[in-house]
Amino acid sequence: MSFYQSVFELIDMRSFSNLWFWIALAVLWSTASHWVLGVPYDMVLRARRNGGQAEQDLEDLVRINSNRLLYIANVSGLWLLGLGCFLLTGLCVLGFFYRVEIAQALFLLGFPMSIVGLLSLSTARLIYQEEARGELLRQRLTRHRLYVQMTGMVSIFVTALWGMYQNMNIGPLGG
């Protein structure tokens, strides 16, 4: 047995049986639920607790990030939507029709994050239209975080089920 065979047998390079994939999945959803519209959620909690300057900082940061998201959507939203749909469709076809496991893994990471992106855009547009401040702004951000967490829970569940199915179907040695 060669050195490379030993290494690849010890460290499985397939996506769903690789520890790094699951670490990346956990970090992805942890980060997505902590950063709400580009604002760390602890700022929302601090603004709720302390008010004053903390609340003003939160409102400023949300206004800046919301305006940035809306500007990008207005200027190049259709192009980004088309590119995103193209990439996700390509990953879906490669992954589930041609059975390329890395494409399956990337699709299971990318598709739910595209939903989070659309949720972020919707929340930013709602905040802009309502000119949300104070308690209403904190409620919007908290609700957005809840939706992101629910999307993450469903995504992790589906990814875990598919990963277990793939690992049981293919087996530990890729046979």
Short mmCIF file of N, CA, C and O in Angstrom, two decimals, residues 56-162:
data_model
loop_
_atom_site.label_atom_id
_atom_site.label_comp_id
_atom_site.label_asym_id
_atom_site.label_seq_id
_atom_site.Cartn_x
_atom_site.Cartn_y
_atom_site.Cartn_z
N GLN A 56 -28.20 54.35 19.08
CA GLN A 56 -27.85 55.18 17.93
C GLN A 56 -26.84 54.48 17.02
O GLN A 56 -26.96 54.53 15.80
N ASP A 57 -25.85 53.82 17.64
CA ASP A 57 -24.87 53.06 16.86
C ASP A 57 -25.54 51.95 16.06
O ASP A 57 -25.22 51.73 14.89
N LEU A 58 -26.47 51.24 16.69
CA LEU A 58 -27.20 50.17 16.01
C LEU A 58 -27.99 50.73 14.83
O LEU A 58 -27.92 50.18 13.72
N GLU A 59 -28.71 51.81 15.04
CA GLU A 59 -29.52 52.40 13.97
C GLU A 59 -28.64 52.86 12.81
O GLU A 59 -28.99 52.66 11.64
N ASP A 60 -27.49 53.45 13.13
CA ASP A 60 -26.58 53.91 12.08
C ASP A 60 -26.03 52.75 11.28
O ASP A 60 -26.00 52.79 10.04
N LEU A 61 -25.60 51.71 11.98
CA LEU A 61 -25.01 50.56 11.30
C LEU A 61 -26.05 49.82 10.45
O LEU A 61 -25.75 49.42 9.31
N VAL A 62 -27.25 49.68 10.96
CA VAL A 62 -28.31 49.03 10.18
C VAL A 62 -28.67 49.89 8.97
O VAL A 62 -28.88 49.36 7.88
N ARG A 63 -28.74 51.20 9.16
CA ARG A 63 -29.05 52.08 8.03
C ARG A 63 -27.98 51.96 6.95
O ARG A 63 -28.31 51.83 5.77
N ILE A 64 -26.72 51.96 7.34
CA ILE A 64 -25.62 51.86 6.37
C ILE A 64 -25.69 50.52 5.62
O ILE A 64 -25.64 50.48 4.39
N ASN A 65 -25.83 49.43 6.36
CA ASN A 65 -25.85 48.10 5.73
C ASN A 65 -27.12 47.88 4.90
O ASN A 65 -27.06 47.26 3.83
N SER A 66 -28.25 48.37 5.37
CA SER A 66 -29.49 48.22 4.60
C SER A 66 -29.41 49.01 3.30
O SER A 66 -29.79 48.51 2.24
N ASN A 67 -28.93 50.25 3.39
CA ASN A 67 -28.80 51.05 2.17
C ASN A 67 -27.82 50.41 1.20
O ASN A 67 -28.03 50.44 -0.02
N ARG A 68 -26.76 49.82 1.71
CA ARG A 68 -25.78 49.14 0.86
C ARG A 68 -26.42 47.94 0.15
O ARG A 68 -26.26 47.76 -1.05
N LEU A 69 -27.15 47.12 0.90
CA LEU A 69 -27.83 45.97 0.30
C LEU A 69 -28.84 46.40 -0.76
O LEU A 69 -28.90 45.81 -1.85
N LEU A 70 -29.61 47.41 -0.45
CA LEU A 70 -30.63 47.87 -1.39
C LEU A 70 -29.99 48.49 -2.64
O LEU A 70 -30.50 48.31 -3.75
N TYR A 71 -28.88 49.19 -2.46
CA TYR A 71 -28.18 49.76 -3.61
C TYR A 71 -27.67 48.66 -4.54
O TYR A 71 -27.84 48.72 -5.75
N ILE A 72 -27.04 47.64 -3.95
CA ILE A 72 -26.53 46.52 -4.75
C ILE A 72 -27.69 45.82 -5.47
O ILE A 72 -27.58 45.47 -6.65
N ALA A 73 -28.80 45.63 -4.78
CA ALA A 73 -29.96 44.97 -5.40
C ALA A 73 -30.53 45.81 -6.53
O ALA A 73 -30.92 45.27 -7.57
N ASN A 74 -30.58 47.12 -6.34
CA ASN A 74 -31.14 47.98 -7.39
C ASN A 74 -30.21 48.09 -8.59
O ASN A 74 -30.68 48.15 -9.72
N VAL A 75 -28.91 48.13 -8.36
CA VAL A 75 -27.96 48.32 -9.46
C VAL A 75 -27.72 47.03 -10.22
O VAL A 75 -27.74 47.01 -11.45
N SER A 76 -27.48 45.94 -9.51
CA SER A 76 -27.10 44.71 -10.19
C SER A 76 -27.86 43.49 -9.69
O SER A 76 -27.37 42.37 -9.81
N GLY A 77 -29.03 43.70 -9.16
CA GLY A 77 -29.80 42.60 -8.58
C GLY A 77 -30.17 41.52 -9.57
O GLY A 77 -30.06 40.33 -9.27
N LEU A 78 -30.62 41.92 -10.77
CA LEU A 78 -31.01 40.91 -11.75
C LEU A 78 -29.83 40.08 -12.22
O LEU A 78 -29.94 38.87 -12.42
N TRP A 79 -28.68 40.73 -12.40
CA TRP A 79 -27.48 39.99 -12.79
C TRP A 79 -27.05 39.02 -11.70
O TRP A 79 -26.68 37.87 -11.98
N LEU A 80 -27.08 39.48 -10.45
CA LEU A 80 -26.71 38.60 -9.34
C LEU A 80 -27.71 37.45 -9.19
O LEU A 80 -27.30 36.31 -8.91
N LEU A 81 -28.99 37.73 -9.38
CA LEU A 81 -30.00 36.68 -9.32
C LEU A 81 -29.76 35.65 -10.42
O LEU A 81 -29.81 34.44 -10.17
N GLY A 82 -29.51 36.12 -11.63
CA GLY A 82 -29.25 35.20 -12.75
C GLY A 82 -28.01 34.37 -12.52
O GLY A 82 -28.01 33.15 -12.75
N LEU A 83 -26.93 34.99 -12.06
CA LEU A 83 -25.69 34.27 -11.78
C LEU A 83 -25.88 33.26 -10.65
O LEU A 83 -25.43 32.11 -10.75
N GLY A 84 -26.59 33.67 -9.59
CA GLY A 84 -26.85 32.75 -8.48
C GLY A 84 -27.68 31.56 -8.90
O GLY A 84 -27.39 30.41 -8.54
N CYS A 85 -28.72 31.82 -9.68
CA CYS A 85 -29.56 30.71 -10.18
C CYS A 85 -28.77 29.78 -11.09
O CYS A 85 -28.93 28.56 -11.02
N PHE A 86 -27.91 30.37 -11.94
CA PHE A 86 -27.08 29.56 -12.82
C PHE A 86 -26.15 28.65 -12.01
O PHE A 86 -26.05 27.44 -12.27
N LEU A 87 -25.47 29.22 -11.01
CA LEU A 87 -24.54 28.43 -10.20
C LEU A 87 -25.26 27.35 -9.39
O LEU A 87 -24.82 26.20 -9.35
N LEU A 88 -26.39 27.72 -8.78
CA LEU A 88 -27.12 26.72 -7.99
C LEU A 88 -27.71 25.62 -8.87
O LEU A 88 -27.69 24.45 -8.48
N THR A 89 -28.19 25.98 -10.04
CA THR A 89 -28.71 24.96 -10.96
C THR A 89 -27.59 24.05 -11.43
O THR A 89 -27.76 22.82 -11.48
N GLY A 90 -26.44 24.63 -11.75
CA GLY A 90 -25.29 23.82 -12.15
C GLY A 90 -24.86 22.86 -11.05
O GLY A 90 -24.60 21.68 -11.31
N LEU A 91 -24.79 23.36 -9.81
CA LEU A 91 -24.43 22.49 -8.69
C LEU A 91 -25.48 21.40 -8.47
O LEU A 91 -25.13 20.24 -8.19
N CYS A 92 -26.75 21.76 -8.61
CA CYS A 92 -27.82 20.78 -8.42
C CYS A 92 -27.75 19.68 -9.47
O CYS A 92 -27.84 18.49 -9.14
N VAL A 93 -27.56 20.06 -10.72
CA VAL A 93 -27.49 19.06 -11.80
C VAL A 93 -26.24 18.20 -11.64
O VAL A 93 -26.31 16.96 -11.73
N LEU A 94 -25.10 18.84 -11.39
CA LEU A 94 -23.87 18.06 -11.20
C LEU A 94 -23.98 17.14 -9.99
O LEU A 94 -23.54 15.99 -10.04
N GLY A 95 -24.56 17.65 -8.93
CA GLY A 95 -24.61 16.88 -7.69
C GLY A 95 -25.61 15.75 -7.70
O GLY A 95 -25.27 14.62 -7.33
N PHE A 96 -26.82 16.04 -8.12
CA PHE A 96 -27.88 15.05 -7.93
C PHE A 96 -28.20 14.26 -9.20
O PHE A 96 -28.77 13.19 -9.11
N PHE A 97 -27.84 14.77 -10.36
CA PHE A 97 -28.05 14.01 -11.59
C PHE A 97 -26.79 13.23 -11.95
O PHE A 97 -26.86 12.05 -12.27
N TYR A 98 -25.64 13.89 -11.87
CA TYR A 98 -24.37 13.23 -12.20
C TYR A 98 -23.66 12.67 -10.97
O TYR A 98 -22.59 12.09 -11.08
N ARG A 99 -24.22 12.87 -9.79
CA ARG A 99 -23.75 12.30 -8.52
C ARG A 99 -22.32 12.71 -8.16
O ARG A 99 -21.52 11.89 -7.70
N VAL A 100 -22.01 13.98 -8.34
CA VAL A 100 -20.73 14.54 -7.91
C VAL A 100 -20.92 15.03 -6.48
O VAL A 100 -21.65 15.99 -6.23
N GLU A 101 -20.25 14.37 -5.55
CA GLU A 101 -20.52 14.62 -4.13
C GLU A 101 -20.14 16.03 -3.70
O GLU A 101 -20.85 16.64 -2.89
N ILE A 102 -19.05 16.57 -4.21
CA ILE A 102 -18.67 17.93 -3.82
C ILE A 102 -19.71 18.94 -4.28
O ILE A 102 -19.99 19.92 -3.59
N ALA A 103 -20.33 18.70 -5.43
CA ALA A 103 -21.39 19.58 -5.92
C ALA A 103 -22.63 19.48 -5.03
O ALA A 103 -23.30 20.48 -4.77
N GLN A 104 -22.93 18.27 -4.55
CA GLN A 104 -24.04 18.10 -3.61
C GLN A 104 -23.78 18.91 -2.35
O GLN A 104 -24.66 19.61 -1.85
N ALA A 105 -22.56 18.79 -1.82
CA ALA A 105 -22.21 19.49 -0.59
C ALA A 105 -22.28 21.01 -0.78
O ALA A 105 -22.83 21.72 0.07
N LEU A 106 -21.76 21.50 -1.89
CA LEU A 106 -21.80 22.94 -2.14
C LEU A 106 -23.23 23.43 -2.36
O LEU A 106 -23.58 24.54 -1.92
N PHE A 107 -24.06 22.63 -3.00
CA PHE A 107 -25.46 23.00 -3.17
C PHE A 107 -26.16 23.07 -1.82
O PHE A 107 -26.93 23.99 -1.55
N LEU A 108 -25.89 22.09 -0.95
CA LEU A 108 -26.54 22.06 0.36
C LEU A 108 -26.04 23.18 1.27
O LEU A 108 -26.69 23.51 2.26
N LEU A 109 -24.90 23.77 0.95
CA LEU A 109 -24.44 24.97 1.65
C LEU A 109 -25.00 26.23 0.99
O LEU A 109 -25.43 27.16 1.67
N GLY A 110 -24.99 26.27 -0.33
CA GLY A 110 -25.32 27.48 -1.06
C GLY A 110 -26.80 27.79 -1.17
O GLY A 110 -27.20 28.95 -1.08
N PHE A 111 -27.63 26.78 -1.38
CA PHE A 111 -29.05 27.03 -1.56
C PHE A 111 -29.70 27.67 -0.32
O PHE A 111 -30.38 28.70 -0.45
N PRO A 112 -29.47 27.13 0.88
CA PRO A 112 -30.06 27.80 2.05
C PRO A 112 -29.48 29.20 2.29
O PRO A 112 -30.19 30.09 2.75
N MET A 113 -28.21 29.39 1.94
CA MET A 113 -27.64 30.73 2.12
C MET A 113 -28.23 31.71 1.12
O MET A 113 -28.32 32.91 1.41
N SER A 114 -28.66 31.23 -0.04
CA SER A 114 -29.35 32.13 -0.97
C SER A 114 -30.71 32.54 -0.40
O SER A 114 -31.15 33.67 -0.59
N ILE A 115 -31.35 31.64 0.32
CA ILE A 115 -32.60 31.98 1.00
C ILE A 115 -32.33 33.04 2.06
O ILE A 115 -33.09 34.01 2.20
N VAL A 116 -31.24 32.89 2.80
CA VAL A 116 -30.87 33.89 3.81
C VAL A 116 -30.59 35.23 3.14
O VAL A 116 -30.97 36.29 3.66
N GLY A 117 -29.95 35.20 1.99
CA GLY A 117 -29.70 36.44 1.26
C GLY A 117 -30.99 37.14 0.86
O GLY A 117 -31.12 38.36 0.99
N LEU A 118 -31.96 36.37 0.38
CA LEU A 118 -33.26 36.94 0.03
C LEU A 118 -34.00 37.46 1.26
O LEU A 118 -34.66 38.50 1.20
N LEU A 119 -33.90 36.74 2.37
CA LEU A 119 -34.49 37.21 3.62
C LEU A 119 -33.86 38.53 4.06
O LEU A 119 -34.55 39.44 4.53
N SER A 120 -32.54 38.62 3.91
CA SER A 120 -31.84 39.85 4.30
C SER A 120 -32.28 41.01 3.43
O SER A 120 -32.51 42.13 3.93
N LEU A 121 -32.41 40.77 2.16
CA LEU A 121 -32.87 41.82 1.24
C LEU A 121 -34.29 42.26 1.59
O LEU A 121 -34.60 43.46 1.61
N SER A 122 -35.15 41.31 1.88
CA SER A 122 -36.53 41.62 2.25
C SER A 122 -36.58 42.43 3.55
O SER A 122 -37.32 43.41 3.66
N THR A 123 -35.79 42.02 4.54
CA THR A 123 -35.76 42.74 5.81
C THR A 123 -35.20 44.15 5.63
O THR A 123 -35.72 45.11 6.20
N ALA A 124 -34.15 44.28 4.83
CA ALA A 124 -33.57 45.60 4.58
C ALA A 124 -34.59 46.51 3.90
O ALA A 124 -34.73 47.69 4.24
N ARG A 125 -35.33 45.97 2.94
CA ARG A 125 -36.34 46.77 2.24
C ARG A 125 -37.45 47.18 3.20
O ARG A 125 -37.93 48.32 3.17
N LEU A 126 -37.86 46.27 4.09
CA LEU A 126 -38.91 46.58 5.06
C LEU A 126 -38.45 47.66 6.04
O LEU A 126 -39.20 48.60 6.34
N ILE A 127 -37.22 47.56 6.51
CA ILE A 127 -36.67 48.56 7.43
C ILE A 127 -36.59 49.92 6.74
O ILE A 127 -36.92 50.96 7.34
N TYR A 128 -36.20 49.92 5.48
CA TYR A 128 -36.10 51.18 4.73
C TYR A 128 -37.48 51.81 4.52
O TYR A 128 -37.65 53.01 4.72
N GLN A 129 -38.46 51.00 4.15
CA GLN A 129 -39.80 51.53 3.88
C GLN A 129 -40.47 52.05 5.14
O GLN A 129 -41.15 53.07 5.11
N GLU A 130 -40.26 51.34 6.25
CA GLU A 130 -40.89 51.76 7.51
C GLU A 130 -40.08 52.82 8.25
O GLU A 130 -40.57 53.37 9.22
N GLU A 131 -38.86 53.05 7.77
CA GLU A 131 -37.92 53.93 8.48
C GLU A 131 -37.85 53.50 9.95
O GLU A 131 -38.00 54.30 10.87
N ALA A 132 -37.65 52.20 10.13
CA ALA A 132 -37.70 51.59 11.46
C ALA A 132 -36.58 52.12 12.35
O ALA A 132 -35.43 52.25 11.93
N ARG A 133 -36.94 52.42 13.57
CA ARG A 133 -36.00 52.87 14.60
C ARG A 133 -36.44 52.29 15.93
O ARG A 133 -37.56 51.84 16.09
N GLY A 134 -35.54 52.30 16.87
CA GLY A 134 -35.87 51.90 18.23
C GLY A 134 -36.37 50.47 18.34
O GLY A 134 -35.78 49.53 17.79
N GLU A 135 -37.49 50.32 19.03
CA GLU A 135 -38.05 49.00 19.30
C GLU A 135 -38.47 48.28 18.03
O GLU A 135 -38.24 47.07 17.90
N LEU A 136 -39.05 48.99 17.08
CA LEU A 136 -39.47 48.37 15.83
C LEU A 136 -38.26 47.80 15.08
O LEU A 136 -38.32 46.69 14.55
N LEU A 137 -37.17 48.53 15.06
CA LEU A 137 -35.95 48.06 14.39
C LEU A 137 -35.41 46.80 15.08
O LEU A 137 -35.07 45.82 14.41
N ARG A 138 -35.37 46.83 16.39
CA ARG A 138 -34.88 45.65 17.13
C ARG A 138 -35.78 44.44 16.89
O ARG A 138 -35.31 43.32 16.77
N GLN A 139 -37.10 44.66 16.82
CA GLN A 139 -38.03 43.57 16.54
C GLN A 139 -37.78 42.99 15.14
O GLN A 139 -37.80 41.77 14.96
N ARG A 140 -37.57 43.86 14.16
CA ARG A 140 -37.29 43.40 12.80
C ARG A 140 -36.02 42.56 12.75
O ARG A 140 -35.97 41.52 12.10
N LEU A 141 -34.98 43.03 13.43
CA LEU A 141 -33.71 42.31 13.42
C LEU A 141 -33.82 40.98 14.17
O LEU A 141 -33.26 39.97 13.74
N THR A 142 -34.56 40.97 15.26
CA THR A 142 -34.76 39.74 16.03
C THR A 142 -35.57 38.73 15.22
O THR A 142 -35.24 37.54 15.18
N ARG A 143 -36.60 39.20 14.54
CA ARG A 143 -37.41 38.31 13.70
C ARG A 143 -36.58 37.77 12.54
O ARG A 143 -36.65 36.59 12.21
N HIS A 144 -35.76 38.62 11.95
CA HIS A 144 -34.89 38.17 10.86
C HIS A 144 -33.93 37.09 11.37
O HIS A 144 -33.72 36.07 10.71
N ARG A 145 -33.37 37.30 12.54
CA ARG A 145 -32.46 36.30 13.12
C ARG A 145 -33.18 34.98 13.37
O ARG A 145 -32.63 33.91 13.12
N LEU A 146 -34.41 35.05 13.84
CA LEU A 146 -35.19 33.84 14.07
C LEU A 146 -35.42 33.08 12.76
O LEU A 146 -35.26 31.86 12.71
N TYR A 147 -35.75 33.80 11.69
CA TYR A 147 -35.96 33.16 10.39
C TYR A 147 -34.66 32.53 9.87
O TYR A 147 -34.69 31.44 9.29
N VAL A 148 -33.55 33.21 10.08
CA VAL A 148 -32.25 32.65 9.67
C VAL A 148 -31.95 31.39 10.47
O VAL A 148 -31.50 30.38 9.91
N GLN A 149 -32.22 31.41 11.76
CA GLN A 149 -31.98 30.22 12.58
C GLN A 149 -32.88 29.07 12.19
O GLN A 149 -32.45 27.92 12.17
N MET A 150 -34.13 29.36 11.86
CA MET A 150 -35.04 28.29 11.42
C MET A 150 -34.57 27.72 10.09
O MET A 150 -34.58 26.49 9.90
N THR A 151 -34.15 28.57 9.18
CA THR A 151 -33.61 28.10 7.90
C THR A 151 -32.37 27.24 8.15
O THR A 151 -32.19 26.19 7.52
N GLY A 152 -31.52 27.66 9.07
CA GLY A 152 -30.32 26.91 9.40
C GLY A 152 -30.64 25.54 10.00
O GLY A 152 -29.99 24.55 9.67
N MET A 153 -31.64 25.48 10.87
CA MET A 153 -32.00 24.19 11.47
C MET A 153 -32.50 23.21 10.42
O MET A 153 -32.09 22.05 10.41
N VAL A 154 -33.35 23.69 9.52
CA VAL A 154 -33.85 22.82 8.45
C VAL A 154 -32.70 22.40 7.54
O VAL A 154 -32.58 21.23 7.16
N SER A 155 -31.83 23.35 7.22
CA SER A 155 -30.69 23.06 6.34
C SER A 155 -29.75 22.03 6.96
O SER A 155 -29.32 21.09 6.28
N ILE A 156 -29.42 22.20 8.21
CA ILE A 156 -28.52 21.26 8.89
C ILE A 156 -29.17 19.88 8.96
O ILE A 156 -28.51 18.86 8.73
N PHE A 157 -30.46 19.84 9.24
CA PHE A 157 -31.17 18.56 9.31
C PHE A 157 -31.15 17.84 7.96
O PHE A 157 -30.81 16.66 7.88
N VAL A 158 -31.49 18.56 6.89
CA VAL A 158 -31.52 17.96 5.56
C VAL A 158 -30.11 17.54 5.14
O VAL A 158 -29.91 16.44 4.59
N THR A 159 -29.13 18.38 5.41
CA THR A 159 -27.75 18.05 5.05
C THR A 159 -27.26 16.84 5.83
O THR A 159 -26.58 15.96 5.27
N ALA A 160 -27.60 16.75 7.10
CA ALA A 160 -27.20 15.60 7.91
C ALA A 160 -27.86 14.31 7.40
O ALA A 160 -27.19 13.27 7.30
N LEU A 161 -29.15 14.39 7.06
CA LEU A 161 -29.82 13.21 6.52
C LEU A 161 -29.19 12.77 5.20
O LEU A 161 -28.93 11.58 4.99
N TRP A 162 -28.95 13.73 4.31
CA TRP A 162 -28.36 13.40 3.02
C TRP A 162 -26.94 12.87 3.20
O TRP A 162 -26.54 11.91 2.54
#
